[in-house]
Coordinates of N, CA and C and ligand atoms in Angstrom, one line a residue:
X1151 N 0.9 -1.2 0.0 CA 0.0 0.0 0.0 C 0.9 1.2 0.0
X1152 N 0.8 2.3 -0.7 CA 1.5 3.2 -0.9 C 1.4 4.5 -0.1
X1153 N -0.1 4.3 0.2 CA -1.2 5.3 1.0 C -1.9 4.9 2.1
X1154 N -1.8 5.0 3.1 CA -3.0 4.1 4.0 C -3.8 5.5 4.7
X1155 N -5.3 5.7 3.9 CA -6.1 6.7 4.6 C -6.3 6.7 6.0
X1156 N -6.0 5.8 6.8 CA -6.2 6.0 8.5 C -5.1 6.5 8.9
X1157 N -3.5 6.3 7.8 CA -2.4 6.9 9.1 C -1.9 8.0 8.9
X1158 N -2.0 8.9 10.1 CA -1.9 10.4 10.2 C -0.2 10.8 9.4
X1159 N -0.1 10.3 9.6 CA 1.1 10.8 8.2 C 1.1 10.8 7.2
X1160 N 0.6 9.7 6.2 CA 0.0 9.9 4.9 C -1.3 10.8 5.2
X1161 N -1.7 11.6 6.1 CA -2.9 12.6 6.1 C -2.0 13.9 6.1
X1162 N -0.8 13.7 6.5 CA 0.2 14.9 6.8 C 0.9 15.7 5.3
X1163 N 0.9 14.3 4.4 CA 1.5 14.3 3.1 C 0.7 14.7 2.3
X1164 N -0.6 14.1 3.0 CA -1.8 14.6 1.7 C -2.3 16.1 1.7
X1165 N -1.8 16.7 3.1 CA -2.0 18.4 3.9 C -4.0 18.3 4.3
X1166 N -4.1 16.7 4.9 CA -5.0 16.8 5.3 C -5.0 17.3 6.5
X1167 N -4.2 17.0 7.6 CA -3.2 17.6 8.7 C -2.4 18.4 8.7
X1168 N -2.3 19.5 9.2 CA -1.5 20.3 8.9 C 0.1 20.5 9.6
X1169 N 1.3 20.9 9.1 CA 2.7 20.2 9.7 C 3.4 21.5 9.7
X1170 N 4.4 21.9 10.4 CA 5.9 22.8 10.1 C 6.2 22.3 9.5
X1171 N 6.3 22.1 7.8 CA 7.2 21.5 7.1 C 8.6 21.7 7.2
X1172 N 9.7 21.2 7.1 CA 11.1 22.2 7.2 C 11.8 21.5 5.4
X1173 N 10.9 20.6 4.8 CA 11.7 19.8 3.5 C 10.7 19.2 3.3
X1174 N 10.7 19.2 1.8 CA 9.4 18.6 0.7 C 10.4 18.1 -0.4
X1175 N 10.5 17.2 -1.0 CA 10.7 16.5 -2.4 C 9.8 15.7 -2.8
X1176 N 10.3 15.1 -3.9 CA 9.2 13.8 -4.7 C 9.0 13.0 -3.7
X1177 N 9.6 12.6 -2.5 CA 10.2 10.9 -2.5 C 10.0 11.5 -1.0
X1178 N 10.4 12.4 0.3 CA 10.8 12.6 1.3 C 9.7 13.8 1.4
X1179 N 9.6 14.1 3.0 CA 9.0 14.8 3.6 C 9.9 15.3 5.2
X1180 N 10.0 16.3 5.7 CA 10.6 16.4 6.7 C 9.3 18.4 7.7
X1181 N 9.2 17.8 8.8 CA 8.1 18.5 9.3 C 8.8 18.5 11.2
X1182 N 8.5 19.4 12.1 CA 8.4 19.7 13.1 C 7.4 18.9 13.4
X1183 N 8.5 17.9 15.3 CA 7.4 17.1 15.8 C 6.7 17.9 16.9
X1184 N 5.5 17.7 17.0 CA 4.3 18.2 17.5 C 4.5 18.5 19.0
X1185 N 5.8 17.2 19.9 CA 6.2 17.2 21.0 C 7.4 17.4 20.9
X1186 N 8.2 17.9 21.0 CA 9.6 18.2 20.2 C 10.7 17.5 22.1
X1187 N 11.5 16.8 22.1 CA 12.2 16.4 22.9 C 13.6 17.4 23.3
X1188 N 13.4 18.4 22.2 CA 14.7 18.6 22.1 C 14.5 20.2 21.4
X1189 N 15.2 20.9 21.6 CA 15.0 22.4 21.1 C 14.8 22.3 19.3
X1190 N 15.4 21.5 18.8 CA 15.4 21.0 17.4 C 14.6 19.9 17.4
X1191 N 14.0 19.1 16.7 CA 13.0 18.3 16.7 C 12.4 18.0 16.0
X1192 N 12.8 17.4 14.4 CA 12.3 17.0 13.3 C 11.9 15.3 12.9
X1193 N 11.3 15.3 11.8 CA 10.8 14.0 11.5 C 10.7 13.7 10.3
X1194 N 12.0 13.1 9.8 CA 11.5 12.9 8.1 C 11.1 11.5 8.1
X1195 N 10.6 11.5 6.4 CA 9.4 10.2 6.4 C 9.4 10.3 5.1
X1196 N 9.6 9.0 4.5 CA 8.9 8.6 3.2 C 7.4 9.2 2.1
X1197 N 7.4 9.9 1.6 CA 5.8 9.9 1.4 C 5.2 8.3 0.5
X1198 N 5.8 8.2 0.4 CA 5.5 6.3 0.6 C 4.9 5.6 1.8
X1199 N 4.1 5.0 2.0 CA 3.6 4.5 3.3 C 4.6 3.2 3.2
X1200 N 5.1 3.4 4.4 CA 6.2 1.8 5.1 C 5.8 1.8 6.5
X1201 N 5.1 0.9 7.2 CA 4.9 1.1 8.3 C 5.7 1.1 8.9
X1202 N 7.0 0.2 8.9 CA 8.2 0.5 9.7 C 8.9 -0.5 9.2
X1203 N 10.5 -0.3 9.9 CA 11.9 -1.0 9.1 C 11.3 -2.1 9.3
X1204 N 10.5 -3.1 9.8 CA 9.9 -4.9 9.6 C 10.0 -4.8 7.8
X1205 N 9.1 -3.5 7.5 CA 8.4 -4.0 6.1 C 9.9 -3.4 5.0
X1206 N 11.0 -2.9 5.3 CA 12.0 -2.5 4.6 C 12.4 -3.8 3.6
X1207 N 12.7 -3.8 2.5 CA 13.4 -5.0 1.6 C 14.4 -3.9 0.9
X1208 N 15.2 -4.8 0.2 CA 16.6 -4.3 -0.3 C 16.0 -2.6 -1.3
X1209 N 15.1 -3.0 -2.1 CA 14.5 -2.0 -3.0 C 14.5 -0.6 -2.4
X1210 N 14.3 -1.0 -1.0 CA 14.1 0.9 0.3 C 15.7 1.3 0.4
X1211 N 16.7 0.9 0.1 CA 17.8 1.0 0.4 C 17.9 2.5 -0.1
X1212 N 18.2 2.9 -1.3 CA 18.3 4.7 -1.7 C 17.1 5.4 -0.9
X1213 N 16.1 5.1 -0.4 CA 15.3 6.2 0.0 C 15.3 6.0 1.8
X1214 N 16.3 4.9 2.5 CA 16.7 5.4 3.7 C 18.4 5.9 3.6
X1215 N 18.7 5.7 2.6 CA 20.0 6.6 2.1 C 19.8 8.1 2.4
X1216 N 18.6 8.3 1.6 CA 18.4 9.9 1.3 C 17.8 10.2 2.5
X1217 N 17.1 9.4 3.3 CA 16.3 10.0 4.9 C 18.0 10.0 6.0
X1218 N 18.7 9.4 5.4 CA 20.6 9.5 6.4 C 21.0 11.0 5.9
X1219 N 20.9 11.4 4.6 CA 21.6 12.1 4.0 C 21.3 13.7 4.2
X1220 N 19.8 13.7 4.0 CA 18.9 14.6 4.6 C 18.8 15.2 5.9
X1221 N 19.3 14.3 6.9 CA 19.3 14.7 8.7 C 20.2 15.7 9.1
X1222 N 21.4 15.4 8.4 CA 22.6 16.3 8.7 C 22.2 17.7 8.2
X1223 N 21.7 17.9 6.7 CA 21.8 19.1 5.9 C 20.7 19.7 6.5
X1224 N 19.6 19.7 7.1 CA 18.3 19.6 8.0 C 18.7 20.3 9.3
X1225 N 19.7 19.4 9.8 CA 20.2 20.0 11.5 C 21.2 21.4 11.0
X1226 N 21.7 21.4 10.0 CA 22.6 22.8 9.6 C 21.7 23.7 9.5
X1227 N 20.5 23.4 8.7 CA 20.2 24.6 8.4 C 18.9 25.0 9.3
X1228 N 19.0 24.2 10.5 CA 18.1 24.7 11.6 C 18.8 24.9 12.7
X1229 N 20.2 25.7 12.2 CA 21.2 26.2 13.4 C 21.7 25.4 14.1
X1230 N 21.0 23.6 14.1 CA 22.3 22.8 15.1 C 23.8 22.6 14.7
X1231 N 24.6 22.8 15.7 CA 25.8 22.7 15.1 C 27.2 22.6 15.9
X1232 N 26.1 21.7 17.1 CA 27.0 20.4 18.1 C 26.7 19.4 18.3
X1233 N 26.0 18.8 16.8 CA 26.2 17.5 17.1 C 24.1 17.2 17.2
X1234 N 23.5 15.8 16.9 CA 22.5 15.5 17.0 C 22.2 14.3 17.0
X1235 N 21.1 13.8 17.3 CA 20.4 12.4 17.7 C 19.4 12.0 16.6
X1236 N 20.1 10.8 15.9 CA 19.1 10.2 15.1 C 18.5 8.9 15.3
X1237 N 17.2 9.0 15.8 CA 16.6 7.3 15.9 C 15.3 7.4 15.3
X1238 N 15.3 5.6 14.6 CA 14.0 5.4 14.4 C 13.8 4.2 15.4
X1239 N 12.3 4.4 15.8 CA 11.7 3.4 16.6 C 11.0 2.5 16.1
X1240 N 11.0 1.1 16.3 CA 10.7 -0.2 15.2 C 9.8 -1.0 16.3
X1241 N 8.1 -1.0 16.0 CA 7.7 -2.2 16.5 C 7.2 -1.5 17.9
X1242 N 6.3 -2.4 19.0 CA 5.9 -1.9 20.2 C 7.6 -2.0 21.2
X1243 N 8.1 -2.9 21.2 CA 9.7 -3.0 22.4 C 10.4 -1.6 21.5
X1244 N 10.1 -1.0 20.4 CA 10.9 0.1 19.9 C 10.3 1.0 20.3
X1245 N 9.3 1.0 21.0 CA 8.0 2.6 21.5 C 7.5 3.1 19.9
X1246 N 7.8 2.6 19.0 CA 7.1 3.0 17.7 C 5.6 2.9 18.4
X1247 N 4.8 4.7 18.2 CA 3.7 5.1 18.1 C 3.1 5.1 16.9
X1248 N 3.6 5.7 15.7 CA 3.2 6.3 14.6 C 3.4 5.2 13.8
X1249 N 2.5 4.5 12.9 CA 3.2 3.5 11.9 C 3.2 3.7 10.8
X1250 N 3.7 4.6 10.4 CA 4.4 4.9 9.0 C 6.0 5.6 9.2
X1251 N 6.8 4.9 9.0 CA 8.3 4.7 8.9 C 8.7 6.6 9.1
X1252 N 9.2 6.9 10.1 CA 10.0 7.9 10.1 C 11.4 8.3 11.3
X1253 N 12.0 9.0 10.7 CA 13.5 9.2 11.4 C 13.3 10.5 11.9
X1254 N 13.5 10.3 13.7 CA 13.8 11.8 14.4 C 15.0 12.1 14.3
X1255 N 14.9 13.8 14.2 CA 16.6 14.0 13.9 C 16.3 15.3 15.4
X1256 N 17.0 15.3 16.5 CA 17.2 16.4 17.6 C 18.2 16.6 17.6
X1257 N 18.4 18.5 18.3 CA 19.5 18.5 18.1 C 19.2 19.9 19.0
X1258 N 20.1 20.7 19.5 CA 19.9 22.2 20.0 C 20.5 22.1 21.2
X1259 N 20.8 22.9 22.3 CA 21.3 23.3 23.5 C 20.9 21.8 24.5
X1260 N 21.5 21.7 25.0 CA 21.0 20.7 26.0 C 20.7 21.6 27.5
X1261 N 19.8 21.8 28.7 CA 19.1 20.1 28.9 C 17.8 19.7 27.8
X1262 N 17.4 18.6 27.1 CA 17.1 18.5 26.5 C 15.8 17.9 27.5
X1263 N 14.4 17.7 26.6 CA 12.9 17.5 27.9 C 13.5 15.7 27.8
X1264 N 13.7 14.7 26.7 CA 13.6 13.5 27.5 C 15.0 13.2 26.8
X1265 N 16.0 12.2 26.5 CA 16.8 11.6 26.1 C 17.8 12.1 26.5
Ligands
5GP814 P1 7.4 7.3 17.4 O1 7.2 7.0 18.9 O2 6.4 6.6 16.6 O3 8.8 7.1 17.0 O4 7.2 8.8 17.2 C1 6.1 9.4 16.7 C2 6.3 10.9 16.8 O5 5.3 11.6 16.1 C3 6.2 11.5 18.2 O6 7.4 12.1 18.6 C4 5.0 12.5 18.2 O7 5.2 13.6 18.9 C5 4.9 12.8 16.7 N1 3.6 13.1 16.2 C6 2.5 12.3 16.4 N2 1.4 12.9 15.8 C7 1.9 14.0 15.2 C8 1.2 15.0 14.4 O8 0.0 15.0 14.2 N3 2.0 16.0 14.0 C9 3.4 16.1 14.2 N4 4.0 17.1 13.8 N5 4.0 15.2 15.0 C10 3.2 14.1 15.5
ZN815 ZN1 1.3 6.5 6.2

């Protein structure tokens, strides 16, 4: 499925929901998270529905390339520039909430609210 009308991210992609975008392409999306852990606090994502790295096969390889590639140039140009935290969360033991595949990137002054 490419689209799944119940998950609030493909509603995010569609601008049925509305986001801080901070980066739009064909292929990628990158938006301000709603609870931000961290003074910086972003979320890129596929506009592809992948519910999470389980459903990844060799073929996702360039478009978690470009979600690696993207975080760094993202944290520069949202003034981080000591360094940041990239995790995706996989599955319930990963605390994955959201199921459609995305990579938090934080970054800014520490103390930071959780991590
Ligand atoms: P997970 O725990 O699945 O890795 O993270 C999901 C993230 O999505 C959480 O950090 C949460 O704050 C964020 N989030 C959930 N719903 C929305 C929303 O509607 N808008 C935005 N911008 N972020 C959201
Ligand atoms: Zn989705």
């Amino acid at each position: 499925m490419s689209h799944d009308p119940n998950c609030i991210f493909c509603k995010i992609i569609a601008g049925q929901i509305p986001s801080k975008k901070v980066y739009e392409d064909e292929e990628l999306l990158a938006f301000h998270d709603i609870h931000p852990w961290a003074p910086v606090h972003v979320l890129i994502i596929p506009k592809l529905h992948i519910a999470s790295m389980v459903e990844l096969t060799e073929a996702h390889a360039p478009l978690l390339g470009k979600m690696s590639v993207l975080a760094p140039k993202l944290m520069r140009e949202l003034g981080v520039s000591n360094g940041f935290r990239t995790v995706i969360n996989t599955g319930p033991d990963g605390g994955q909430e959201v199921y459609h595949l995305h990579m938090h990137a934080m970054g800014g002054p520490r103390p930071w609210l959780k991590g």
